[in-house]
């Protein structure tokens, strides 16, 4: 049996801009689509997968 570790980073929320989890999920989805269509990453990382 394999053990899968899930990495979870704390997310800092600005309550003035993001008022619900639904809005947060929509924002994250939009950013993932931008990255999938060759958007420029805002964070330097060693990962090759764009949504990692």
Short mmCIF file of the N, C-alpha and C atoms (twelve columns), coordinates in Angstrom:
data_MODEL
# 
_entry.id   MODEL 
# 
loop_
_atom_site.group_PDB 
_atom_site.id 
_atom_site.type_symbol 
_atom_site.label_atom_id 
_atom_site.label_alt_id 
_atom_site.label_comp_id 
_atom_site.label_asym_id 
_atom_site.label_seq_id 
_atom_site.Cartn_x 
_atom_site.Cartn_y 
_atom_site.Cartn_z 
_atom_site.pdbx_PDB_model_num 
ATOM 1   N N  . UNK A 1  0.841   -1.173 0.000   1 
ATOM 2   C CA . UNK A 1  0.000   0.000  0.000   1 
ATOM 3   C C  . UNK A 1  0.892   1.243  0.000   1 
ATOM 4   N N  . UNK A 2  0.509   2.253  -0.754  1 
ATOM 5   C CA . UNK A 2  1.280   3.478  -0.854  1 
ATOM 6   C C  . UNK A 2  0.704   4.549  0.055   1 
ATOM 7   N N  . UNK A 3  1.583   5.326  0.600   1 
ATOM 8   C CA . UNK A 3  1.158   6.451  1.426   1 
ATOM 9   C C  . UNK A 3  1.270   7.721  0.597   1 
ATOM 10  N N  . UNK A 4  0.218   8.483  0.543   1 
ATOM 11  C CA . UNK A 4  0.214   9.723  -0.225  1 
ATOM 12  C C  . UNK A 4  0.165   10.891 0.747   1 
ATOM 13  N N  . UNK A 5  1.176   11.738 0.677   1 
ATOM 14  C CA . UNK A 5  1.197   12.930 1.522   1 
ATOM 15  C C  . UNK A 5  0.587   14.090 0.755   1 
ATOM 16  N N  . UNK A 6  -0.319  14.754 1.387   1 
ATOM 17  C CA . UNK A 6  -0.938  15.925 0.772   1 
ATOM 18  C C  . UNK A 6  -0.298  17.160 1.387   1 
ATOM 19  N N  . UNK A 7  0.253   17.992 0.528   1 
ATOM 20  C CA . UNK A 7  0.878   19.223 0.999   1 
ATOM 21  C C  . UNK A 7  -0.172  20.319 0.992   1 
ATOM 22  N N  . UNK A 8  -0.323  20.948 2.110   1 
ATOM 23  C CA . UNK A 8  -1.309  22.008 2.194   1 
ATOM 24  C C  . UNK A 8  -0.640  23.249 2.766   1 
ATOM 25  N N  . UNK A 9  -0.660  24.298 2.011   1 
ATOM 26  C CA . UNK A 9  -0.066  25.555 2.445   1 
ATOM 27  C C  . UNK A 9  -1.154  26.473 2.970   1 
ATOM 28  N N  . UNK A 10 -0.836  27.269 3.970   1 
ATOM 29  C CA . UNK A 10 -1.849  28.196 4.473   1 
ATOM 30  C C  . UNK A 10 -2.190  29.241 3.413   1 
ATOM 31  N N  . UNK A 11 -3.444  29.558 3.312   1 
ATOM 32  C CA . UNK A 11 -3.905  30.551 2.350   1 
ATOM 33  C C  . UNK A 11 -4.287  31.808 3.115   1 
ATOM 34  N N  . UNK A 12 -3.691  32.927 2.735   1 
ATOM 35  C CA . UNK A 12 -4.027  34.193 3.373   1 
ATOM 36  C C  . UNK A 12 -5.162  34.836 2.597   1 
ATOM 37  N N  . UNK A 13 -6.253  35.101 3.282   1 
ATOM 38  C CA . UNK A 13 -7.425  35.673 2.636   1 
ATOM 39  C C  . UNK A 13 -7.634  37.109 3.067   1 
ATOM 40  N N  . UNK A 14 -7.987  37.934 2.126   1 
ATOM 41  C CA . UNK A 14 -8.373  39.310 2.415   1 
ATOM 42  C C  . UNK A 14 -9.897  39.338 2.457   1 
ATOM 43  N N  . UNK A 15 -10.492 39.465 3.641   1 
ATOM 44  C CA . UNK A 15 -11.950 39.394 3.743   1 
ATOM 45  C C  . UNK A 15 -12.679 40.474 2.948   1 
ATOM 46  N N  . UNK A 16 -11.982 41.548 2.592   1 
ATOM 47  C CA . UNK A 16 -12.619 42.596 1.784   1 
ATOM 48  C C  . UNK A 16 -12.768 42.171 0.326   1 
ATOM 49  N N  . UNK A 17 -11.883 41.285 -0.150  1 
ATOM 50  C CA . UNK A 17 -11.917 40.859 -1.548  1 
ATOM 51  C C  . UNK A 17 -12.580 39.498 -1.730  1 
ATOM 52  N N  . UNK A 18 -12.352 38.594 -0.786  1 
ATOM 53  C CA . UNK A 18 -12.885 37.230 -0.904  1 
ATOM 54  C C  . UNK A 18 -13.823 36.991 0.270   1 
ATOM 55  N N  . UNK A 19 -15.107 36.957 -0.025  1 
ATOM 56  C CA . UNK A 19 -16.099 36.879 1.044   1 
ATOM 57  C C  . UNK A 19 -16.691 35.487 1.241   1 
ATOM 58  N N  . UNK A 20 -16.321 34.510 0.393   1 
ATOM 59  C CA . UNK A 20 -16.869 33.163 0.556   1 
ATOM 60  C C  . UNK A 20 -15.934 32.134 -0.074  1 
ATOM 61  N N  . UNK A 21 -16.110 30.889 0.314   1 
ATOM 62  C CA . UNK A 21 -15.312 29.806 -0.276  1 
ATOM 63  C C  . UNK A 21 -15.627 29.641 -1.752  1 
ATOM 64  N N  . UNK A 22 -16.870 29.864 -2.124  1 
ATOM 65  C CA . UNK A 22 -17.273 29.750 -3.527  1 
ATOM 66  C C  . UNK A 22 -16.464 30.713 -4.390  1 
ATOM 67  N N  . UNK A 23 -16.337 31.955 -3.950  1 
ATOM 68  C CA . UNK A 23 -15.561 32.949 -4.700  1 
ATOM 69  C C  . UNK A 23 -14.088 32.545 -4.748  1 
ATOM 70  N N  . UNK A 24 -13.556 32.028 -3.642  1 
ATOM 71  C CA . UNK A 24 -12.166 31.585 -3.599  1 
ATOM 72  C C  . UNK A 24 -11.919 30.466 -4.607  1 
ATOM 73  N N  . UNK A 25 -12.809 29.493 -4.670  1 
ATOM 74  C CA . UNK A 25 -12.667 28.386 -5.623  1 
ATOM 75  C C  . UNK A 25 -12.723 28.905 -7.051  1 
ATOM 76  N N  . UNK A 26 -13.592 29.858 -7.325  1 
ATOM 77  C CA . UNK A 26 -13.674 30.436 -8.672  1 
ATOM 78  C C  . UNK A 26 -12.382 31.159 -9.048  1 
ATOM 79  N N  . UNK A 27 -11.806 31.885 -8.111  1 
ATOM 80  C CA . UNK A 27 -10.551 32.600 -8.370  1 
ATOM 81  C C  . UNK A 27 -9.420  31.602 -8.631  1 
ATOM 82  N N  . UNK A 28 -9.353  30.553 -7.840  1 
ATOM 83  C CA . UNK A 28 -8.312  29.533 -8.018  1 
ATOM 84  C C  . UNK A 28 -8.471  28.826 -9.360  1 
ATOM 85  N N  . UNK A 29 -9.703  28.521 -9.731  1 
ATOM 86  C CA . UNK A 29 -9.969  27.870 -11.015 1 
ATOM 87  C C  . UNK A 29 -9.546  28.761 -12.172 1 
ATOM 88  N N  . UNK A 30 -9.862  30.038 -12.081 1 
ATOM 89  C CA . UNK A 30 -9.492  30.985 -13.138 1 
ATOM 90  C C  . UNK A 30 -7.969  31.060 -13.277 1 
ATOM 91  N N  . UNK A 31 -7.253  31.092 -12.158 1 
ATOM 92  C CA . UNK A 31 -5.792  31.172 -12.205 1 
ATOM 93  C C  . UNK A 31 -5.192  29.891 -12.787 1 
ATOM 94  N N  . UNK A 32 -5.748  28.740 -12.442 1 
ATOM 95  C CA . UNK A 32 -5.262  27.468 -12.996 1 
ATOM 96  C C  . UNK A 32 -5.442  27.436 -14.508 1 
ATOM 97  N N  . UNK A 33 -6.561  27.967 -14.997 1 
ATOM 98  C CA . UNK A 33 -6.789  28.024 -16.446 1 
ATOM 99  C C  . UNK A 33 -5.791  28.958 -17.114 1 
ATOM 100 N N  . UNK A 34 -5.484  30.092 -16.473 1 
ATOM 101 C CA . UNK A 34 -4.487  31.016 -17.029 1 
ATOM 102 C C  . UNK A 34 -3.132  30.324 -17.142 1 
ATOM 103 N N  . UNK A 35 -2.739  29.595 -16.102 1 
ATOM 104 C CA . UNK A 35 -1.460  28.890 -16.132 1 
ATOM 105 C C  . UNK A 35 -1.446  27.800 -17.191 1 
ATOM 106 N N  . UNK A 36 -2.570  27.126 -17.369 1 
ATOM 107 C CA . UNK A 36 -2.663  26.065 -18.369 1 
ATOM 108 C C  . UNK A 36 -2.522  26.616 -19.780 1 
ATOM 109 N N  . UNK A 37 -2.894  27.872 -19.970 1 
ATOM 110 C CA . UNK A 37 -2.787  28.511 -21.284 1 
ATOM 111 C C  . UNK A 37 -1.551  29.404 -21.351 1 
ATOM 112 N N  . UNK A 38 -0.487  28.931 -20.703 1 
ATOM 113 C CA . UNK A 38 0.832   29.584 -20.747 1 
ATOM 114 C C  . UNK A 38 0.883   30.935 -20.047 1 
ATOM 115 N N  . UNK A 39 0.120   31.086 -18.995 1 
ATOM 116 C CA . UNK A 39 0.239   32.289 -18.182 1 
ATOM 117 C C  . UNK A 39 1.552   32.248 -17.423 1 
ATOM 118 N N  . UNK A 40 2.080   33.389 -17.082 1 
ATOM 119 C CA . UNK A 40 3.357   33.453 -16.391 1 
ATOM 120 C C  . UNK A 40 3.146   33.194 -14.891 1 
ATOM 121 N N  . UNK A 41 3.900   32.240 -14.302 1 
ATOM 122 C CA . UNK A 41 3.775   31.967 -12.866 1 
ATOM 123 C C  . UNK A 41 4.183   33.181 -12.038 1 
ATOM 124 N N  . UNK A 42 3.522   33.377 -10.906 1 
ATOM 125 C CA . UNK A 42 3.836   34.498 -10.024 1 
ATOM 126 C C  . UNK A 42 4.773   34.082 -8.899  1 
ATOM 127 N N  . UNK A 43 5.040   32.761 -8.795  1 
ATOM 128 C CA . UNK A 43 5.897   32.222 -7.752  1 
ATOM 129 C C  . UNK A 43 6.950   31.339 -8.405  1 
ATOM 130 N N  . UNK A 44 8.197   31.474 -7.984  1 
ATOM 131 C CA . UNK A 44 9.274   30.635 -8.507  1 
ATOM 132 C C  . UNK A 44 9.178   29.266 -7.842  1 
ATOM 133 N N  . UNK A 45 9.208   28.204 -8.647  1 
ATOM 134 C CA . UNK A 45 9.095   26.850 -8.123  1 
ATOM 135 C C  . UNK A 45 9.914   25.884 -8.963  1 
ATOM 136 N N  . UNK A 46 10.230  24.733 -8.377  1 
ATOM 137 C CA . UNK A 46 10.961  23.691 -9.093  1 
ATOM 138 C C  . UNK A 46 10.013  22.733 -9.801  1 
ATOM 139 N N  . UNK A 47 8.729   22.814 -9.496  1 
ATOM 140 C CA . UNK A 47 7.742   21.889 -10.058 1 
ATOM 141 C C  . UNK A 47 7.596   22.100 -11.559 1 
ATOM 142 N N  . UNK A 48 7.410   20.991 -12.278 1 
ATOM 143 C CA . UNK A 48 7.209   21.083 -13.724 1 
ATOM 144 C C  . UNK A 48 5.737   21.190 -14.078 1 
ATOM 145 N N  . UNK A 49 4.893   20.576 -13.269 1 
ATOM 146 C CA . UNK A 49 3.457   20.629 -13.519 1 
ATOM 147 C C  . UNK A 49 2.966   22.040 -13.172 1 
ATOM 148 N N  . UNK A 50 2.215   22.631 -14.080 1 
ATOM 149 C CA . UNK A 50 1.868   24.038 -13.915 1 
ATOM 150 C C  . UNK A 50 0.923   24.324 -12.762 1 
ATOM 151 N N  . UNK A 51 0.119   23.348 -12.378 1 
ATOM 152 C CA . UNK A 51 -0.835  23.603 -11.301 1 
ATOM 153 C C  . UNK A 51 -0.399  23.016 -9.964  1 
ATOM 154 N N  . UNK A 52 0.860   22.647 -9.834  1 
ATOM 155 C CA . UNK A 52 1.362   22.084 -8.580  1 
ATOM 156 C C  . UNK A 52 1.686   23.194 -7.620  1 
# 
